[in-house]
Each structure stands twice: as structure tokens, then as C-alpha cells.
XYZ file of N, CA, C and O in Angstrom:
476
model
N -6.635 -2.879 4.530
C -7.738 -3.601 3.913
C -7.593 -3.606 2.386
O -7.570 -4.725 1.873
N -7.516 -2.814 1.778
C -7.135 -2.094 0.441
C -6.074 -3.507 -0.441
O -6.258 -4.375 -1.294
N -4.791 -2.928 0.562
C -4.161 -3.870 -0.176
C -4.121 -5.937 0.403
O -3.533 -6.855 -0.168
N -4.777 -5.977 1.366
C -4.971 -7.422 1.604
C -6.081 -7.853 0.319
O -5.853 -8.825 -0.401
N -7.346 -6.950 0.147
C -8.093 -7.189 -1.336
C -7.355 -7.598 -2.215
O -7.354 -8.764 -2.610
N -6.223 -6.197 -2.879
C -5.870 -6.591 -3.844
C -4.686 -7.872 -3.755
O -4.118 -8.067 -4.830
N -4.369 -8.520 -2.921
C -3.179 -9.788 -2.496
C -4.629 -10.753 -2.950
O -4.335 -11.353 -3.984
N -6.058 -11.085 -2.522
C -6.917 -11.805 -2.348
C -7.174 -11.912 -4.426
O -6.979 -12.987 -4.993
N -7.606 -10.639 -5.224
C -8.078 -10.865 -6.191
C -6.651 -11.471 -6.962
O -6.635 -12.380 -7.792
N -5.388 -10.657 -6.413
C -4.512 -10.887 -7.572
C -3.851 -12.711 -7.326
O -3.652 -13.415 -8.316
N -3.648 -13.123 -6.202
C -3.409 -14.670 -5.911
C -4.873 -14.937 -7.154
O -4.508 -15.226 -8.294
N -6.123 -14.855 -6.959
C -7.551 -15.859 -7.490
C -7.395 -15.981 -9.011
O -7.870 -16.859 -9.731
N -6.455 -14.675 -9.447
C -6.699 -14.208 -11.267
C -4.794 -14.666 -11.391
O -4.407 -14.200 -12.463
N -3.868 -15.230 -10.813
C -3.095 -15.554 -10.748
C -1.875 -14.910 -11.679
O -1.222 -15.238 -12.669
N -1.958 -13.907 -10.849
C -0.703 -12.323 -10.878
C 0.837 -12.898 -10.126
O 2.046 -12.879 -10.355
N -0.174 -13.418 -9.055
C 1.459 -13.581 -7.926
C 1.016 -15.107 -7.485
O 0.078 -15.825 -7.833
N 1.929 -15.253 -6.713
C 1.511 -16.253 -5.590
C 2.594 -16.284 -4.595
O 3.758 -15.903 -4.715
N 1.706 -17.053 -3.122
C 3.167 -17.013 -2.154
C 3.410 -18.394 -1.875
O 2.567 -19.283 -1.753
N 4.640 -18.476 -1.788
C 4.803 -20.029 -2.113
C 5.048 -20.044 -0.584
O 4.839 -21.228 -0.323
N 5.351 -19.466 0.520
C 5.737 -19.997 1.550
C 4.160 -19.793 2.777
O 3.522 -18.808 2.407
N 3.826 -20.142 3.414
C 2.829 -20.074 4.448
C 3.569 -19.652 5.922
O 4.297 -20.502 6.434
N 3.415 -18.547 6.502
C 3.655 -18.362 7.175
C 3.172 -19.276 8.785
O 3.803 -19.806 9.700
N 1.729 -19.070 8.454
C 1.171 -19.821 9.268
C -0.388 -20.372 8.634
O -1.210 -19.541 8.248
N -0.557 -21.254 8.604
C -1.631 -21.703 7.474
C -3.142 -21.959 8.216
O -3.766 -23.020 8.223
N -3.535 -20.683 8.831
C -4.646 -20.444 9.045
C -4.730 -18.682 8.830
O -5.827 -18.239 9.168
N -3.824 -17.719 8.365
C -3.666 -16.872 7.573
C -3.486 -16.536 6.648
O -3.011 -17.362 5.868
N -3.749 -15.101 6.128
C -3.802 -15.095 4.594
C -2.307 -15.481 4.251
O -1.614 -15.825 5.208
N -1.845 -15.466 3.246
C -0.470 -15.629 3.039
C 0.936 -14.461 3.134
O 2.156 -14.502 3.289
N -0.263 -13.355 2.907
C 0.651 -12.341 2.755
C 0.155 -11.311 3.835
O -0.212 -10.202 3.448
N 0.123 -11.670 5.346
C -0.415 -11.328 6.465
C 0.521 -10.348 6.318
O 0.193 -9.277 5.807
N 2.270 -10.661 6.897
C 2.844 -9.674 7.145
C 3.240 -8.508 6.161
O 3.878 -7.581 6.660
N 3.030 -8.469 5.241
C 2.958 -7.312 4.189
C 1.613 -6.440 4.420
O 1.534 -5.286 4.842
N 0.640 -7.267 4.047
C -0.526 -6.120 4.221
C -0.807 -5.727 5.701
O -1.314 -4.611 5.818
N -0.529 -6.586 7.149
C -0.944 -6.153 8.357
C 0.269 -5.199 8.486
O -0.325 -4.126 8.376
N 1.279 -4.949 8.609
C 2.442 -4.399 8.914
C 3.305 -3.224 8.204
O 3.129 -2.018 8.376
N 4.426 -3.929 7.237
C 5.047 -3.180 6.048
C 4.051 -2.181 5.454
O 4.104 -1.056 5.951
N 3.454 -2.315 4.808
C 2.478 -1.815 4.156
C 1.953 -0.377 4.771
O 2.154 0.749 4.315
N 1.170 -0.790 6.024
C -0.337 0.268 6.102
C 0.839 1.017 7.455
O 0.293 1.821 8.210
N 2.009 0.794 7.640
C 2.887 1.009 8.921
C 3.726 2.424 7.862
O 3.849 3.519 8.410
N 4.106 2.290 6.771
C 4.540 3.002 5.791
C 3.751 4.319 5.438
O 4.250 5.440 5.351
N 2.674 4.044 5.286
C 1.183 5.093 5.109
C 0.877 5.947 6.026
O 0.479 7.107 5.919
N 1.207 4.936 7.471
C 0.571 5.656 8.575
C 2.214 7.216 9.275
O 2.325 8.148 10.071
N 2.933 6.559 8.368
C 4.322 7.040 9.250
C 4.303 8.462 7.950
O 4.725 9.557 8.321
N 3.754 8.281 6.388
C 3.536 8.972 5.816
C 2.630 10.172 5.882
O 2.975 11.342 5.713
N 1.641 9.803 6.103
C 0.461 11.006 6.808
C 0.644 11.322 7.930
O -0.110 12.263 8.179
N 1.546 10.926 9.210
C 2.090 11.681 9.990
C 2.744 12.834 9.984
O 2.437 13.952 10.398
N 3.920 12.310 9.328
C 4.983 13.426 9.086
C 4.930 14.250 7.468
O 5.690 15.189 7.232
N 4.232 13.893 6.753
C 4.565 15.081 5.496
C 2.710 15.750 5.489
O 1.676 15.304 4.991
N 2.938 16.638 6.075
C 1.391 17.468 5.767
C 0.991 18.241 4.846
O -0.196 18.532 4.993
N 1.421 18.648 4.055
C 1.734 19.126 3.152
C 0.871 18.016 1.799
O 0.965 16.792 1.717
N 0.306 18.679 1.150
C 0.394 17.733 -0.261
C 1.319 17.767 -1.023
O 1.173 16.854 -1.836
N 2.459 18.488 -1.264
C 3.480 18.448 -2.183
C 4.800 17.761 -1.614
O 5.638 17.256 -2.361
N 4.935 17.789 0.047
C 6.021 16.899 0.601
C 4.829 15.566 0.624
O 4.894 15.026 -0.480
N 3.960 14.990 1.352
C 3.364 14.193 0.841
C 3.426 13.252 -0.442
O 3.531 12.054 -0.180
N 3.381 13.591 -1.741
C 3.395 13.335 -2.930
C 4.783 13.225 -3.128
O 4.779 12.148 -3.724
N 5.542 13.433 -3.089
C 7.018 13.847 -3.024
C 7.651 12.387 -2.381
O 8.351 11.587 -3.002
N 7.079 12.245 -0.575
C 7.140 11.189 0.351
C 6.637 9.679 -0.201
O 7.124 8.607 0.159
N 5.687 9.839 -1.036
C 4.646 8.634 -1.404
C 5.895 8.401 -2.650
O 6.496 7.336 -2.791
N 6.046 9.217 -3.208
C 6.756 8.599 -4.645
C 8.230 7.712 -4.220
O 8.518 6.591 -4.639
N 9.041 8.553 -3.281
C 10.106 7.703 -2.680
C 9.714 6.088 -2.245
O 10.109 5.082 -2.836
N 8.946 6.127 -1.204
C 8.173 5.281 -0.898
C 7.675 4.168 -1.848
O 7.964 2.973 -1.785
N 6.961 4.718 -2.641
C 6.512 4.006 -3.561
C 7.803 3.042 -4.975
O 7.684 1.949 -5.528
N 8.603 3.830 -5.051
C 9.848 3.594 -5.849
C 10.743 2.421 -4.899
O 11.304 1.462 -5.429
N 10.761 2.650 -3.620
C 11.568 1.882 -2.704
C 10.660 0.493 -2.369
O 11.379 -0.347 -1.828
N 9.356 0.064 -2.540
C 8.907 -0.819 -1.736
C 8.991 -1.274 -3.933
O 9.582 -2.189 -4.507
N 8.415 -0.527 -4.307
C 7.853 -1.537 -5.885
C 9.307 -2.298 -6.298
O 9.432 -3.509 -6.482
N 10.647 -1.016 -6.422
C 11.925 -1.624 -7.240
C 12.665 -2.220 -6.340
O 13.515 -3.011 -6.750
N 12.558 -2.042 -5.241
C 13.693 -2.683 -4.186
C 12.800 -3.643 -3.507
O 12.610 -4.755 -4.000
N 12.376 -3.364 -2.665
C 11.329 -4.405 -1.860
C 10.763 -5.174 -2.352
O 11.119 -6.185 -1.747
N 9.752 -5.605 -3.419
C 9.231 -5.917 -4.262
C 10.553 -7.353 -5.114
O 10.438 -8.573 -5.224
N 11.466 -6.561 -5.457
C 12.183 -7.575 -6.053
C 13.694 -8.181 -4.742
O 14.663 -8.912 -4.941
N 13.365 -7.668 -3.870
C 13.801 -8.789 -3.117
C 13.202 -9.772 -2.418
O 13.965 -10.519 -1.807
N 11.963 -9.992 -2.334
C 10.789 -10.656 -1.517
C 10.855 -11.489 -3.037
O 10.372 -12.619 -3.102
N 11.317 -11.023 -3.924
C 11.074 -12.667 -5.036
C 12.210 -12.797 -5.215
O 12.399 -13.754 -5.966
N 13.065 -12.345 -4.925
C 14.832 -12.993 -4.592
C 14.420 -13.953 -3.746
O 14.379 -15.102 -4.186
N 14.115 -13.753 -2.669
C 14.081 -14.890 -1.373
C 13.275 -15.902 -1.671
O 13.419 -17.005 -1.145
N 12.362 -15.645 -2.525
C 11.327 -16.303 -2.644
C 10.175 -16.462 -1.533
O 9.703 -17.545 -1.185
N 9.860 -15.401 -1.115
C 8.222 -14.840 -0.476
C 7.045 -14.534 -1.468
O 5.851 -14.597 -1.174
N 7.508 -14.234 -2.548
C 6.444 -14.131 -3.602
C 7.116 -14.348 -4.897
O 8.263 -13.946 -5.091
N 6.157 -15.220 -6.132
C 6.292 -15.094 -7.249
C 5.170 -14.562 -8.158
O 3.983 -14.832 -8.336
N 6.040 -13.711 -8.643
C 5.297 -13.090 -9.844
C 5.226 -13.331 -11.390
O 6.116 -13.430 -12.235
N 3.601 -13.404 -11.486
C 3.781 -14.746 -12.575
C 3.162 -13.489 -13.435
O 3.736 -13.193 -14.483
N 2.183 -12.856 -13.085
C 1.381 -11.739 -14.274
C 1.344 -10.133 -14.069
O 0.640 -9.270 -14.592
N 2.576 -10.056 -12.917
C 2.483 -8.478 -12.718
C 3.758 -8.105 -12.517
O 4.690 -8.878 -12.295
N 3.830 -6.672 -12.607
C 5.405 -5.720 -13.501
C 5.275 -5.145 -11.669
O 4.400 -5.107 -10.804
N 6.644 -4.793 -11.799
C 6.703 -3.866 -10.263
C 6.186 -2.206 -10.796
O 5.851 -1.269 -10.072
N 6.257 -2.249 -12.150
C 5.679 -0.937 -12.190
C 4.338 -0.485 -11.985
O 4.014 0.694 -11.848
N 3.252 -1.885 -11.964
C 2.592 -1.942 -11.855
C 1.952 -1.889 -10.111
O 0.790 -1.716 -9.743
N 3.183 -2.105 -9.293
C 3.207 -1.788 -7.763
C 3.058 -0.549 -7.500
O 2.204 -0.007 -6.798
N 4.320 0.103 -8.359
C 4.447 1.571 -8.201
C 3.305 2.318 -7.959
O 2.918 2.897 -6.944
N 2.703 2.172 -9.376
C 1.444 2.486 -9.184
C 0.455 2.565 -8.091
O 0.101 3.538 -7.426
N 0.054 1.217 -8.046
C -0.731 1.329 -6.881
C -0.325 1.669 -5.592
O -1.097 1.709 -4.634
N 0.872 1.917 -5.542
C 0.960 2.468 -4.149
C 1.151 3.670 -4.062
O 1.771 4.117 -3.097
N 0.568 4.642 -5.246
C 0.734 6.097 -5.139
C -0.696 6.107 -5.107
O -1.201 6.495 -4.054
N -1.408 5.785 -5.981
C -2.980 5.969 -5.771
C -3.111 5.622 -4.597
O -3.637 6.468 -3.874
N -2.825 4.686 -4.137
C -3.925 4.009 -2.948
C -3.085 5.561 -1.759
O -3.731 6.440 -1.190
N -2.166 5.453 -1.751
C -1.554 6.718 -0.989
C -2.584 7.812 -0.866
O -3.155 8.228 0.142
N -2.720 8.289 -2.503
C -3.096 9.870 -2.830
C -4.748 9.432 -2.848
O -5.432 10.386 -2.477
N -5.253 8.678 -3.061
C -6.930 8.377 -2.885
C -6.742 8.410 -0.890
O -6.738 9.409 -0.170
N -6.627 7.137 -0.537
C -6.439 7.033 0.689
C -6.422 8.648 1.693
O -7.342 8.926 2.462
N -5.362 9.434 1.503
C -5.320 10.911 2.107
C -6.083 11.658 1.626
O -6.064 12.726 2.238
N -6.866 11.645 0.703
C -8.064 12.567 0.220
C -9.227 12.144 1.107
O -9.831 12.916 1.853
N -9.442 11.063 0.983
C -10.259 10.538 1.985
C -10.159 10.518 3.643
O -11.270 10.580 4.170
N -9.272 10.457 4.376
C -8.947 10.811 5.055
C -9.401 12.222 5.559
O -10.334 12.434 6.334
N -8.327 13.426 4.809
C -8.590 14.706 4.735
C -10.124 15.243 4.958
O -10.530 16.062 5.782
N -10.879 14.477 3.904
C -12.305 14.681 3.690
C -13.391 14.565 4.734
O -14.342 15.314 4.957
N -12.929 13.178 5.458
C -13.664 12.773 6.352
C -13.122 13.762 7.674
O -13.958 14.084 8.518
N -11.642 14.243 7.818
C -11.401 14.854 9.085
C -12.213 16.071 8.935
O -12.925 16.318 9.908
N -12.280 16.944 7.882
C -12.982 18.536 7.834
C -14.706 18.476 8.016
O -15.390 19.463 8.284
N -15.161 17.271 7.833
C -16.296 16.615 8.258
C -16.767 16.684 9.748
O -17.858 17.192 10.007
N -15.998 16.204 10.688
C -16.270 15.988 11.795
C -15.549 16.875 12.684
O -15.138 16.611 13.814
N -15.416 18.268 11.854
C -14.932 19.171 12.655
C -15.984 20.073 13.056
O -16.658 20.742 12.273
N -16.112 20.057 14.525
C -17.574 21.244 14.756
C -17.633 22.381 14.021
O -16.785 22.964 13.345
N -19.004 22.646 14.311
C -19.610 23.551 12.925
C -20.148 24.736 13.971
O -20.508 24.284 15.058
N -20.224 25.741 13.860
C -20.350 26.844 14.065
C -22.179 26.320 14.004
O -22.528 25.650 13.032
N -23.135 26.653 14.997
C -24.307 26.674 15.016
C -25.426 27.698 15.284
O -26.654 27.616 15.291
N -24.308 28.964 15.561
C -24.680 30.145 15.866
C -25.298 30.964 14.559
O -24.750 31.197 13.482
N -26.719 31.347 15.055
C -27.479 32.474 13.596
C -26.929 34.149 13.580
O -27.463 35.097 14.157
N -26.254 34.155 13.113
C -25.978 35.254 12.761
C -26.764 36.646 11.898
O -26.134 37.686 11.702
């Protein structure tokens, strides 16, 4: 959801754009934000539990989709970028990572039964 928003504000304030339509009763950049994207996150908070392999995991991650991924999807021409830096990817895909698992975290220790016994 997160990052289909930010595909929605940054196309309106004209950062990027996708010149190709996959299928033109979807957003444009369906298969990035339904797939690539939240498939990366989910395979991330699986396997590194840890906050320091975590953080560690997100930065690879994050370095591989902003400098590599990122600039081959405008090699092919799937996206052009008219007002934003891939460093500026980087970024957001460590926050949204490290916000995202805090939240997460937060909400799991939440809905963990509670001891109701008076002692």
C-alpha cells in the first residue's frame, strides 16, 4: 500500500512516469508495488530476525533494487525518471523497511495474551 501511494503522489507531482501500460484498467506500476516490492519485505521479515541482520538485509536490498533495479527498469524503459535520484529510492526503502517492522513488531507484542491472573 505504502509504496503504490508513493507511485500515485510521485506520477501526480511528476517525479517519474510509466510510459508503458501494462493493462489499462490498472495502476501502472501494478507489478512493482503488488509483487517485487512487498514479496522482498515479506521474504525479509521472514528470515532475518534479528534487528541488526535485518538492517544489514534491508540495506543490501535496498542498494540492489534503488542502483541496479531501479536503473534497469529505465534502461528498458518501464519507468522514466524525470524528478527523482535512485538515492532517493534507497532511502525509502530502508525507512519504509525499518518503520514498517517496528510496526509490525509492535502490533505482534500487542496481541500476545496477557497474563490475567491477580497475584
Amino acid at each position: 500500500m505504502t509504496t503504490t501511494l508513493l507511485d500515485v503522489v510521485g506520477a501526480q507531482y511528476s517525479f517519474w512516469d510509466y510510459p508503458i501500460a501494462f493493462l489499462p484498467f490498472i495502476p501502472r506500476a501494478f507489478p512493482f508495488d503488488f509483487s517485487m516490492v512487498p514479496v522482498a519485505y515479506m521474504l525479509l521479515y521472514q528470515y532475518f530476525r534479528t534487528w541488526k541482520s535485518f538492517i544489514l538485509a534491508q540495506i543490501i536490498m535496498a542498494l540492489t533494487y534503488a542502483y541496479i533495479g531501479e536503473p534497469f527498469c529505465e534502461w528498458v524503459k518501464l519507468v522514466n525518471y524525470l524528478e527523482w535520484r535512485y538515492r532517493y529510492s534507497f532511502i525509502y526503502y530502508i525507512m519504509v523497511g525499518i518503520v514498517t517492522r517496528a510496526l509490525i513488531l509492535k502490533l505482534a507484542s500487542l496481541s500476545k495474551p496477557q497474563d490475567l491472573t491477580t497475584k
